[in-house]
PDB file of C-alpha atoms and ligand atoms in Angstrom:
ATOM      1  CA  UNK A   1       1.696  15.565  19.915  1.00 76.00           C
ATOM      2  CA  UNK A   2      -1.399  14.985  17.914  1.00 77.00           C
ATOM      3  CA  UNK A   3      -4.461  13.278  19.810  1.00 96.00           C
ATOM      4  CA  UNK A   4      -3.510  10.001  17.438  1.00 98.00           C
ATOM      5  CA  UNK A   5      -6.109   7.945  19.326  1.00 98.00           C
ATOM      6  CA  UNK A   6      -8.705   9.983  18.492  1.00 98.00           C
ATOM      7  CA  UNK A   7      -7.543  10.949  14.596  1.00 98.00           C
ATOM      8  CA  UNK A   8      -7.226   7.251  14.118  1.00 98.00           C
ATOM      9  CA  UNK A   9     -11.126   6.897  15.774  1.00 98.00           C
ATOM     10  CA  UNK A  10     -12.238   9.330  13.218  1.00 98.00           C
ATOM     11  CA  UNK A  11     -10.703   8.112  10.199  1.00 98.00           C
ATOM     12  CA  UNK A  12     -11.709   4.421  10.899  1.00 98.00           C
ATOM     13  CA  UNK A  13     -15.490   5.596  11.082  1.00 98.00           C
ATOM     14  CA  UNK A  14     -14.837   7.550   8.143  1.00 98.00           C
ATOM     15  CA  UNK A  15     -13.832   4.679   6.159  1.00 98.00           C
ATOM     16  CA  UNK A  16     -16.546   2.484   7.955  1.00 98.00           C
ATOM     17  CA  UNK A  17     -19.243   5.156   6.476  1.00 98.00           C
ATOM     18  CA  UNK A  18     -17.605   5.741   2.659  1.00 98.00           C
ATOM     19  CA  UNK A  19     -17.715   1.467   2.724  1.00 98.00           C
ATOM     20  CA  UNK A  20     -21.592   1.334   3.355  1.00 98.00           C
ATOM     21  CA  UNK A  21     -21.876   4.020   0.581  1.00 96.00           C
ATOM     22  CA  UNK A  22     -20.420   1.520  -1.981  1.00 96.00           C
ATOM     23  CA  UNK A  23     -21.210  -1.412  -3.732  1.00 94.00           C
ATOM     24  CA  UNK A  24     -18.951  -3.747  -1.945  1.00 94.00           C
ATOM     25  CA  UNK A  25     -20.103  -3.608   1.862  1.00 96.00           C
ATOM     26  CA  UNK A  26     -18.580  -6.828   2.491  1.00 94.00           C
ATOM     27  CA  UNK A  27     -15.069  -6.299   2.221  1.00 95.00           C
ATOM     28  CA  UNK A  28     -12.549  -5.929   4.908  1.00 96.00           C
ATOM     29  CA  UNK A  29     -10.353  -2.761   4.793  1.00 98.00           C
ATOM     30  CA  UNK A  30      -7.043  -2.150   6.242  1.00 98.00           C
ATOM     31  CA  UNK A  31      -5.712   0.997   7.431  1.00 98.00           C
ATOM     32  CA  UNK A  32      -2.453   1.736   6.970  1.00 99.00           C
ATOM     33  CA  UNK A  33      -0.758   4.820   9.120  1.00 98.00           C
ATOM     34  CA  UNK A  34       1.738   6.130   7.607  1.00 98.00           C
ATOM     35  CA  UNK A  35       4.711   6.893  10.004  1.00 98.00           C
ATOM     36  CA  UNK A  36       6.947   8.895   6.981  1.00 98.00           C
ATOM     37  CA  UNK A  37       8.811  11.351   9.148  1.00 97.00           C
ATOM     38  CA  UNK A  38       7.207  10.830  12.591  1.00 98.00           C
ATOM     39  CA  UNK A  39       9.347   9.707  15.775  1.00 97.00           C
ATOM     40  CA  UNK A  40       8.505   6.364  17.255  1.00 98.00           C
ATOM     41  CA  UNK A  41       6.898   8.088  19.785  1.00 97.00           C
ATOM     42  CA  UNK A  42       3.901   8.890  16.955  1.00 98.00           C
ATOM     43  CA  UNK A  43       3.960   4.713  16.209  1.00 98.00           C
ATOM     44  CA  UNK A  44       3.921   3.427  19.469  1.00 98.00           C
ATOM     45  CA  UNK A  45       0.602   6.073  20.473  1.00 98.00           C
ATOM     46  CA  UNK A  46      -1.103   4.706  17.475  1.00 98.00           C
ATOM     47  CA  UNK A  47      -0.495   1.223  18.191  1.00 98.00           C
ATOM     48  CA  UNK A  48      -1.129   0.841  21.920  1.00 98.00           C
ATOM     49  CA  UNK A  49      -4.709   2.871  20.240  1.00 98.00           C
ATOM     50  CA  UNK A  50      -4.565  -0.676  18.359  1.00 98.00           C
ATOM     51  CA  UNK A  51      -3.588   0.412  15.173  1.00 98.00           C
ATOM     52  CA  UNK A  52      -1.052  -2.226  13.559  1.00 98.00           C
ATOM     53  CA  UNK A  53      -0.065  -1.269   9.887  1.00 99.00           C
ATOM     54  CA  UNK A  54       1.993   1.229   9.275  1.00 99.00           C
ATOM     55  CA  UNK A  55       3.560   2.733   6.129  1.00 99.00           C
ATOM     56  CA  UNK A  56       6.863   4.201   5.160  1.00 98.00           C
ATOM     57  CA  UNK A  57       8.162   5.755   2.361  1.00 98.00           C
ATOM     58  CA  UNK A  58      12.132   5.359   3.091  1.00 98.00           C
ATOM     59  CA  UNK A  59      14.616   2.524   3.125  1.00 98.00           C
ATOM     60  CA  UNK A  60      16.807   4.119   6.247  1.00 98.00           C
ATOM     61  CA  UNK A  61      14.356   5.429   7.950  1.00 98.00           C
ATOM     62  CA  UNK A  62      12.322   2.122   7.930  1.00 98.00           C
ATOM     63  CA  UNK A  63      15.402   0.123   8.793  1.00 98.00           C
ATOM     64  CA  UNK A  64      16.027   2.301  11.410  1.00 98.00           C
ATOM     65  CA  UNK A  65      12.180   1.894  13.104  1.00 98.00           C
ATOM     66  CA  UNK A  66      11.582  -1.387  12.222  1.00 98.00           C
ATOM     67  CA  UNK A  67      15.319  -2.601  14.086  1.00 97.00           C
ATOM     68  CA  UNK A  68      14.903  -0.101  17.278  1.00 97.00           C
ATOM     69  CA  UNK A  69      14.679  -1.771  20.536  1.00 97.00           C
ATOM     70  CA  UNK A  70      11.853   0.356  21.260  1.00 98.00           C
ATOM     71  CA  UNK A  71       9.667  -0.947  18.645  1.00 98.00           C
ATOM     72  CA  UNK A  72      10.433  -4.376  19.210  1.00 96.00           C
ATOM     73  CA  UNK A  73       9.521  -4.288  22.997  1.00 98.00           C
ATOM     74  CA  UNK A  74       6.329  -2.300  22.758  1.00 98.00           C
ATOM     75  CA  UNK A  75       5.255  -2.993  19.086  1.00 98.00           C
ATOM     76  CA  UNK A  76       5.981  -6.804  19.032  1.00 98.00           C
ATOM     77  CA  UNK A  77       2.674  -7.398  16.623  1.00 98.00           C
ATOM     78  CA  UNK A  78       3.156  -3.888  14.153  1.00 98.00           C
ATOM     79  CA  UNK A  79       2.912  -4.687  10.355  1.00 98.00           C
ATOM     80  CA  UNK A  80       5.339  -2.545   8.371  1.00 98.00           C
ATOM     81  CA  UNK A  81       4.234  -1.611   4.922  1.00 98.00           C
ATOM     82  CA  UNK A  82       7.199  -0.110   2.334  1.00 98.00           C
ATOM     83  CA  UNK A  83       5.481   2.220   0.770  1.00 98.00           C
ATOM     84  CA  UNK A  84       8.378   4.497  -1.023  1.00 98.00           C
ATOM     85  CA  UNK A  85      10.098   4.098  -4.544  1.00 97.00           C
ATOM     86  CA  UNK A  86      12.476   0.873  -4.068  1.00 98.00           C
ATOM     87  CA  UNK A  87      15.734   0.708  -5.539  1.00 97.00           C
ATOM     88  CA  UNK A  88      17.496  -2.507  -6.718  1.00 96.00           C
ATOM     89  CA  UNK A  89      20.383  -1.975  -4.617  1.00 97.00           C
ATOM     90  CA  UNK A  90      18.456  -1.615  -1.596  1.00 98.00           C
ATOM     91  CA  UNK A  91      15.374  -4.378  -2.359  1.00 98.00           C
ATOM     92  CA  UNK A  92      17.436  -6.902  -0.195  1.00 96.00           C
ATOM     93  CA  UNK A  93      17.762  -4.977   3.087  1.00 96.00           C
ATOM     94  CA  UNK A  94      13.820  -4.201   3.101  1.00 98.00           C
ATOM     95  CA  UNK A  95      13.094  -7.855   2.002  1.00 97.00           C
ATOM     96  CA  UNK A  96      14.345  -9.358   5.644  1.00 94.00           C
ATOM     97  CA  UNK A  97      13.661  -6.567   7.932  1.00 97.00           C
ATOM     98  CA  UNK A  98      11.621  -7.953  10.997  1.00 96.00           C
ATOM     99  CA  UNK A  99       7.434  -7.794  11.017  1.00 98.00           C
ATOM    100  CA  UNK A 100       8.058  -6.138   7.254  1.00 98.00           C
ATOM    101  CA  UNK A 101       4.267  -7.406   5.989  1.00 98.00           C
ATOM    102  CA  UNK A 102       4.680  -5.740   2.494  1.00 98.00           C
ATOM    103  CA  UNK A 103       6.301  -3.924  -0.291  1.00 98.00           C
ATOM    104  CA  UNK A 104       3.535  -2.410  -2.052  1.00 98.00           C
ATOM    105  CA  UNK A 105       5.652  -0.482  -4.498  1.00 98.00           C
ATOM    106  CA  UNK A 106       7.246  -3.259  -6.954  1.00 98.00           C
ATOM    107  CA  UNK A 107       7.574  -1.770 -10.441  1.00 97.00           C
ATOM    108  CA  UNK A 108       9.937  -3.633 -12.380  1.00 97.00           C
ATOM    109  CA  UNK A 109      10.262  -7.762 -13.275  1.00 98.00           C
ATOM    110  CA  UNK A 110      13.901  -6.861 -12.104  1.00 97.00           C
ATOM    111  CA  UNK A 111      13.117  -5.608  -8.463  1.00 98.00           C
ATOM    112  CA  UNK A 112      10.461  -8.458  -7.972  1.00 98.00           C
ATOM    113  CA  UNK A 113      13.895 -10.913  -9.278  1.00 98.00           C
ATOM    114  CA  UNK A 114      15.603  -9.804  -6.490  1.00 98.00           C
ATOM    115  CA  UNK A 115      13.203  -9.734  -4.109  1.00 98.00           C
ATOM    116  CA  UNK A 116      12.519 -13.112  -5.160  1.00 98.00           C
ATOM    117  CA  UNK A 117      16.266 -14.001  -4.752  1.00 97.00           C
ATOM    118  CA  UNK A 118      16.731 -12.305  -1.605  1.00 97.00           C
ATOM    119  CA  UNK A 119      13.752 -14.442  -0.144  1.00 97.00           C
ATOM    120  CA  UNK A 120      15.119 -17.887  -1.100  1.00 96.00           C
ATOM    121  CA  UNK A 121      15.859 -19.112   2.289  1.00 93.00           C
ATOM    122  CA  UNK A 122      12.650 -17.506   3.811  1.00 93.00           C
ATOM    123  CA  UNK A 123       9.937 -19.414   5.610  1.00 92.00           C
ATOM    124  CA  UNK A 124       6.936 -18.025   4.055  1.00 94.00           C
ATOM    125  CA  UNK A 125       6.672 -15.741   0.573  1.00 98.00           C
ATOM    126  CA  UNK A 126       7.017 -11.726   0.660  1.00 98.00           C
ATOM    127  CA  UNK A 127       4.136  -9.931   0.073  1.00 98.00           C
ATOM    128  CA  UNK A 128       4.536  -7.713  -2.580  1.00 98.00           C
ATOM    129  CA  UNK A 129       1.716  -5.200  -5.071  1.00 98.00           C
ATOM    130  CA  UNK A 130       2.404  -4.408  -8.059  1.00 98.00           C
ATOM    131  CA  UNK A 131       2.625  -0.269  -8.527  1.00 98.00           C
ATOM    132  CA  UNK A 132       0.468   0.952 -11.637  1.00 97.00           C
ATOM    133  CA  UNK A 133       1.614   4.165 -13.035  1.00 95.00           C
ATOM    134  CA  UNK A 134      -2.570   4.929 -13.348  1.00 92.00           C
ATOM    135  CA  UNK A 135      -1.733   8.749 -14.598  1.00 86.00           C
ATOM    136  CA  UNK A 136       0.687   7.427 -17.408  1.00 79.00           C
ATOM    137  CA  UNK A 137       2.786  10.215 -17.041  1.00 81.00           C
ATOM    138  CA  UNK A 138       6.605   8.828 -17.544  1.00 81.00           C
ATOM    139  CA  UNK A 139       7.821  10.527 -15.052  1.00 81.00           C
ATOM    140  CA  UNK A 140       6.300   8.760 -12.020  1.00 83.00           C
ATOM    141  CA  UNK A 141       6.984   5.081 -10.924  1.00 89.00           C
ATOM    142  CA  UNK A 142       5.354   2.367 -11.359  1.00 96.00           C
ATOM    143  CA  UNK A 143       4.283  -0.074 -14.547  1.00 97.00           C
ATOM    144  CA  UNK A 144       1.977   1.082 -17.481  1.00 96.00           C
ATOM    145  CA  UNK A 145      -1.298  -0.444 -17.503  1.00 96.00           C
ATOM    146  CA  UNK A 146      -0.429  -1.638 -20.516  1.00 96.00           C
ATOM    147  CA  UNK A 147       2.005  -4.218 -18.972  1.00 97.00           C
ATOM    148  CA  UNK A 148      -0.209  -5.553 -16.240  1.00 98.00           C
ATOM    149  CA  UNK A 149      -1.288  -8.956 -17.402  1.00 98.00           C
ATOM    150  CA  UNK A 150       2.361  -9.709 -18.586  1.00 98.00           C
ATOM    151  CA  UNK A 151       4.045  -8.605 -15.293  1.00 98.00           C
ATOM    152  CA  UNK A 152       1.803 -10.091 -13.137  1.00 98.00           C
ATOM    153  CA  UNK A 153       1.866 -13.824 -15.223  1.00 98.00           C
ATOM    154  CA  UNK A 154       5.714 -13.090 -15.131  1.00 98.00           C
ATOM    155  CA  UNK A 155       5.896 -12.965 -11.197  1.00 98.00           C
ATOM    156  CA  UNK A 156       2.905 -15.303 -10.622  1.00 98.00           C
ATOM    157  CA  UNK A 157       4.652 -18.254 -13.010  1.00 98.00           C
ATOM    158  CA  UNK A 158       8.819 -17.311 -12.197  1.00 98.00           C
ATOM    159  CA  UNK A 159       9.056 -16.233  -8.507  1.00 98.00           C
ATOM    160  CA  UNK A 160       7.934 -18.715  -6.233  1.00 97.00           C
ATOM    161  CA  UNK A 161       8.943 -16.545  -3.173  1.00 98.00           C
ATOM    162  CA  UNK A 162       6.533 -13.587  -3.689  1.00 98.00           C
ATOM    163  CA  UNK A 163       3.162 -13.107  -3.056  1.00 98.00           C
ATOM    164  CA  UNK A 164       1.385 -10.576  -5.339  1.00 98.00           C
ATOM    165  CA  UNK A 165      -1.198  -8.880  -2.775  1.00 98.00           C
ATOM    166  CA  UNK A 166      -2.570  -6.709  -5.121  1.00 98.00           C
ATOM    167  CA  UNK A 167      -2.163  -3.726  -6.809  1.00 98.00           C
ATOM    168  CA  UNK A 168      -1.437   0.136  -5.814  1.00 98.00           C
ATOM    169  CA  UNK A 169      -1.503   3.470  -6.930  1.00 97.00           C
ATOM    170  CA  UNK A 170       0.106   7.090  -5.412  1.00 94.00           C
ATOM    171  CA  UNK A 171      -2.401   8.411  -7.764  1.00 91.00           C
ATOM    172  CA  UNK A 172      -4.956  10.693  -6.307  1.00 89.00           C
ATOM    173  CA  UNK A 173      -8.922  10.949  -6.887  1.00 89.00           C
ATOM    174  CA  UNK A 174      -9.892  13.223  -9.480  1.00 78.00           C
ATOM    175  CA  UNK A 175     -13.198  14.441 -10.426  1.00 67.00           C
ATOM    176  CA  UNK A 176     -12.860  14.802 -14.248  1.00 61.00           C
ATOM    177  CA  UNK A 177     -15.722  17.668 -15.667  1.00 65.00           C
ATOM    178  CA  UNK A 178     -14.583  16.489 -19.298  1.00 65.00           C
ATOM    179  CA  UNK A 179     -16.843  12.459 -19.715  1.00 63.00           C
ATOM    180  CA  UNK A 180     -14.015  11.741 -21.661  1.00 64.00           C
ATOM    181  CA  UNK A 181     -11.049  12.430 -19.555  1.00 63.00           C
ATOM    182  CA  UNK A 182      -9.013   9.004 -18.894  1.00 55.00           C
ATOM    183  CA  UNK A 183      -6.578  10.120 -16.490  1.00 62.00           C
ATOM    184  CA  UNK A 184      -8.359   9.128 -13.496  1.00 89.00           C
ATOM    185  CA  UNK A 185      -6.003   7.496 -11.237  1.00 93.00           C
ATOM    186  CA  UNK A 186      -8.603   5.710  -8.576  1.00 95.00           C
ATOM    187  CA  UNK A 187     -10.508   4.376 -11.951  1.00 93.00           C
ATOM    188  CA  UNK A 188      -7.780   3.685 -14.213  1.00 94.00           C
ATOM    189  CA  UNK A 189      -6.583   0.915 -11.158  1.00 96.00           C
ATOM    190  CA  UNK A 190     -10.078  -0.451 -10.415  1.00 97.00           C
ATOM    191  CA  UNK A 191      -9.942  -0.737 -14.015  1.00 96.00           C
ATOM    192  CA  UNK A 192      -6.862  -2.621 -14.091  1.00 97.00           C
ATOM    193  CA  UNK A 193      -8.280  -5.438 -11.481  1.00 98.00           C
ATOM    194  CA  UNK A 194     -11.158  -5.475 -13.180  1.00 98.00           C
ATOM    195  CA  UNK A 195      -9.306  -6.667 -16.763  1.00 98.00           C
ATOM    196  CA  UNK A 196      -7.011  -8.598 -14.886  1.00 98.00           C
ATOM    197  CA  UNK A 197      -9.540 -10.710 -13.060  1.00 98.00           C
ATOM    198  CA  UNK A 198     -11.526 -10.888 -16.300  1.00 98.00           C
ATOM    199  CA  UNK A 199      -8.488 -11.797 -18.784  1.00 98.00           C
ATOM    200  CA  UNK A 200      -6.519 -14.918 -15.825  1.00 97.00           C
ATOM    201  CA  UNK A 201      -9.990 -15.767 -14.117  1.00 98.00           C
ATOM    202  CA  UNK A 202      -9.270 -14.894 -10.671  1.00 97.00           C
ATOM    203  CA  UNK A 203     -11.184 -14.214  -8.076  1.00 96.00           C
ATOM    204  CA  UNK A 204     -12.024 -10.697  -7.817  1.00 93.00           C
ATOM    205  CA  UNK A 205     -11.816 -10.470  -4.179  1.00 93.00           C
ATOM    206  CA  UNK A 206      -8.031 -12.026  -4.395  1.00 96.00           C
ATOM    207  CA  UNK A 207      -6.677  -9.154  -6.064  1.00 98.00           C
ATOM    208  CA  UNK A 208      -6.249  -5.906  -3.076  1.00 98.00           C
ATOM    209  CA  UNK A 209      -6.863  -2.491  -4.002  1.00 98.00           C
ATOM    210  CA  UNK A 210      -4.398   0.220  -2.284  1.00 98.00           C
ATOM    211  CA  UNK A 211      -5.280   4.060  -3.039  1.00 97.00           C
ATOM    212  CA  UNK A 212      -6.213   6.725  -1.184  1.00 97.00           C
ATOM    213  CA  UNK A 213      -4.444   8.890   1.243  1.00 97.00           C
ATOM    214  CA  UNK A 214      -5.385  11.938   3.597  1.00 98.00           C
ATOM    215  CA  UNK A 215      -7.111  14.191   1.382  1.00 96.00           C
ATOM    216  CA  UNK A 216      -8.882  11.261  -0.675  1.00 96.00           C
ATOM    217  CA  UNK A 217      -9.594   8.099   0.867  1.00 97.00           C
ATOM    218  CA  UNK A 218     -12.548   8.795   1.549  1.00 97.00           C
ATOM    219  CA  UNK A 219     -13.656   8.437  -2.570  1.00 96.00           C
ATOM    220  CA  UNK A 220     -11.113   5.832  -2.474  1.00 97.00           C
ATOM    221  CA  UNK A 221     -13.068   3.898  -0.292  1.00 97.00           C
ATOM    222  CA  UNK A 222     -16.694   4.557  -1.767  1.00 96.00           C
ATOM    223  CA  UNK A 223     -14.865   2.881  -5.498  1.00 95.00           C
ATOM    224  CA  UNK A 224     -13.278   0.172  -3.901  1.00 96.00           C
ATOM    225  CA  UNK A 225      -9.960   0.610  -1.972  1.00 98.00           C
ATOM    226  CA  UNK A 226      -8.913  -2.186   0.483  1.00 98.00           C
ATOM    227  CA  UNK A 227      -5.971  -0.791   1.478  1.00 98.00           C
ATOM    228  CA  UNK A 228      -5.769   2.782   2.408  1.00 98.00           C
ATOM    229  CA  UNK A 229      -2.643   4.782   3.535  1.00 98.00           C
ATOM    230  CA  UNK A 230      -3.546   7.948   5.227  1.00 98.00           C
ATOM    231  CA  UNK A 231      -0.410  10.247   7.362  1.00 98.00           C
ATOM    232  CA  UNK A 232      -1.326  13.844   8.154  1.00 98.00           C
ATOM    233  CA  UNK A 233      -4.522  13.102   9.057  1.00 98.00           C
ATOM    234  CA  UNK A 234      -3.662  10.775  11.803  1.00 98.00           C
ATOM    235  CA  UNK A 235       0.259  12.031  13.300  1.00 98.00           C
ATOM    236  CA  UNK A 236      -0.550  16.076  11.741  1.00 96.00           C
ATOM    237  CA  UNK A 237       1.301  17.465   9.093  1.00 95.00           C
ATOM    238  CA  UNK A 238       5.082  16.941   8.468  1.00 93.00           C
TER     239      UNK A 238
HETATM  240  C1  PLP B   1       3.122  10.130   2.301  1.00 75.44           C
HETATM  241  C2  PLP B   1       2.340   9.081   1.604  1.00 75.44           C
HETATM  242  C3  PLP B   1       1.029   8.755   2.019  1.00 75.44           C
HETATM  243  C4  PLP B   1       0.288   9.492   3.111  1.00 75.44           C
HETATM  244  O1  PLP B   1       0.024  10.805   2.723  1.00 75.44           O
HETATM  245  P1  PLP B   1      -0.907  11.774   3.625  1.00 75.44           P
HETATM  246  O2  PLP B   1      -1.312  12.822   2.675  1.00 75.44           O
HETATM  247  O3  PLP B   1      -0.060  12.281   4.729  1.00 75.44           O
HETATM  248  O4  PLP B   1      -2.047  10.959   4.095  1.00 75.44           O
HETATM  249  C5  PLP B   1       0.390   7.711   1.375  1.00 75.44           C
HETATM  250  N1  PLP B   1       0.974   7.028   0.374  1.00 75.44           N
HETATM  251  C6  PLP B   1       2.224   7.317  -0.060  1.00 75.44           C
HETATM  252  C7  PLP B   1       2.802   6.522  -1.169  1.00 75.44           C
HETATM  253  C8  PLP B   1       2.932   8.357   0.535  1.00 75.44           C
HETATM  254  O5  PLP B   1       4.147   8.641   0.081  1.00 75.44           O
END
């Protein structure tokens, strides 16, 4: 196995260093591991080395880890993060798994209905973000910037039993030669919480940032990222 203790030492400074290279110094950031692939051997290293968010991309796998015995007993406090494309059919089962803390892939007013539904007789609301397709290429999920505003005033106003965290991109960083170039995924989404803030009045620190992963959060963190899911980096590659 991978020295996760020490990976997940590095990156954390990492991240500590990009965040005093940016303008926002104050904010917190979470890291969150992602597990994708990796036994729960790889989870419970990097959580008795006190990580506590992790991320993964698949419904049965994630059912699987978050329900194991195993988990429960030694990772009674772990924060599970769905990170993967969601499918209607499935949105229910993820919804009520134990310690799930978020889905941060919602990309339809129909998945966050059923995830609203599913959550009717729940204690407290399900965190959700809202996935921007920032590259605006059809064929990847999430919602076109276009729609923001409407989505989110559609989930804030009708579903009562989610919590919109913020927003999220699997976009990566991209360092455009060409001043005009627009499809810049890590700007396009800063860009997004930057109208949407302006356009509803909200608090600009309300509204959570998640991009970056192994090869970019770095630059993720330096233009604002709160929420940074990085694998290989910390359990090796898969
Ligand atoms: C796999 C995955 C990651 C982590 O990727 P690494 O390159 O291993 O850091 C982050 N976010 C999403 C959505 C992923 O699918």
């Amino acid at each position: 196995m991978e020295n996760i203790a020490e990976n997940l030492k590095n990156v954390l400074e990492r991240i500590e260093t990009a965040k005093q290279n940016s303008d926002n110094k104050e904010r917190s950031i979470r890291l969150v591991a992602v597990s994708k692939l990796k036994s729960i051997d790889y989870i419970i290293a990097a959580y008795k080395a006190g990580q506590r968010h992790f991320g993964e991309n698949y419904v049965q796998e994630l059912e699987e880890k978050a329900q194991s015995e195993q988990i429960k007993i030694e990772c009674p406090d772990i924060k599970w993060h769905f990170i993967g494309h969601l499918q209607s059919n499935k949105a229910k089962k993820v919804a009520v798994l134990p310690n799930l803390y978020v889905i941060e892939t919602v990309d339809s007013i129909k998945l966050a209905d059923i995830l609203n539904t599913a959550m009717a007789s729940a204690q407290k609301p399900l965190n959700i973000m809202i996935q921007i397709n920032t590259s605006n290429e059809p064929q990847k999920s999430g919602i076109a910037p276009s729609d923001l505003l409407k989505v989110y005033e559609q989930i804030r106003n009708n579903f009562k039993n989610l919590n919109i965290m913020g927003l999220m991109t699997i976009g990566s960083y991209e360092q455009s030669t060409n001043p005009d170039e627009v499809n810049l995924d890590f700007k396009n989404l800063i860009d997004c919480r930057n109208e949407l803030v302006e356009k509803l009045n909200l608090d600009p620190n309300s509204i959570e940032i998640s991009m970056g992963m192994s090869h970019d959060y770095e630059e993720a963190v330096k233009m604002g990222s709160t929420n940074i899911r990085v694998g290989s980096l910390i359990f090796g590659s898969r």
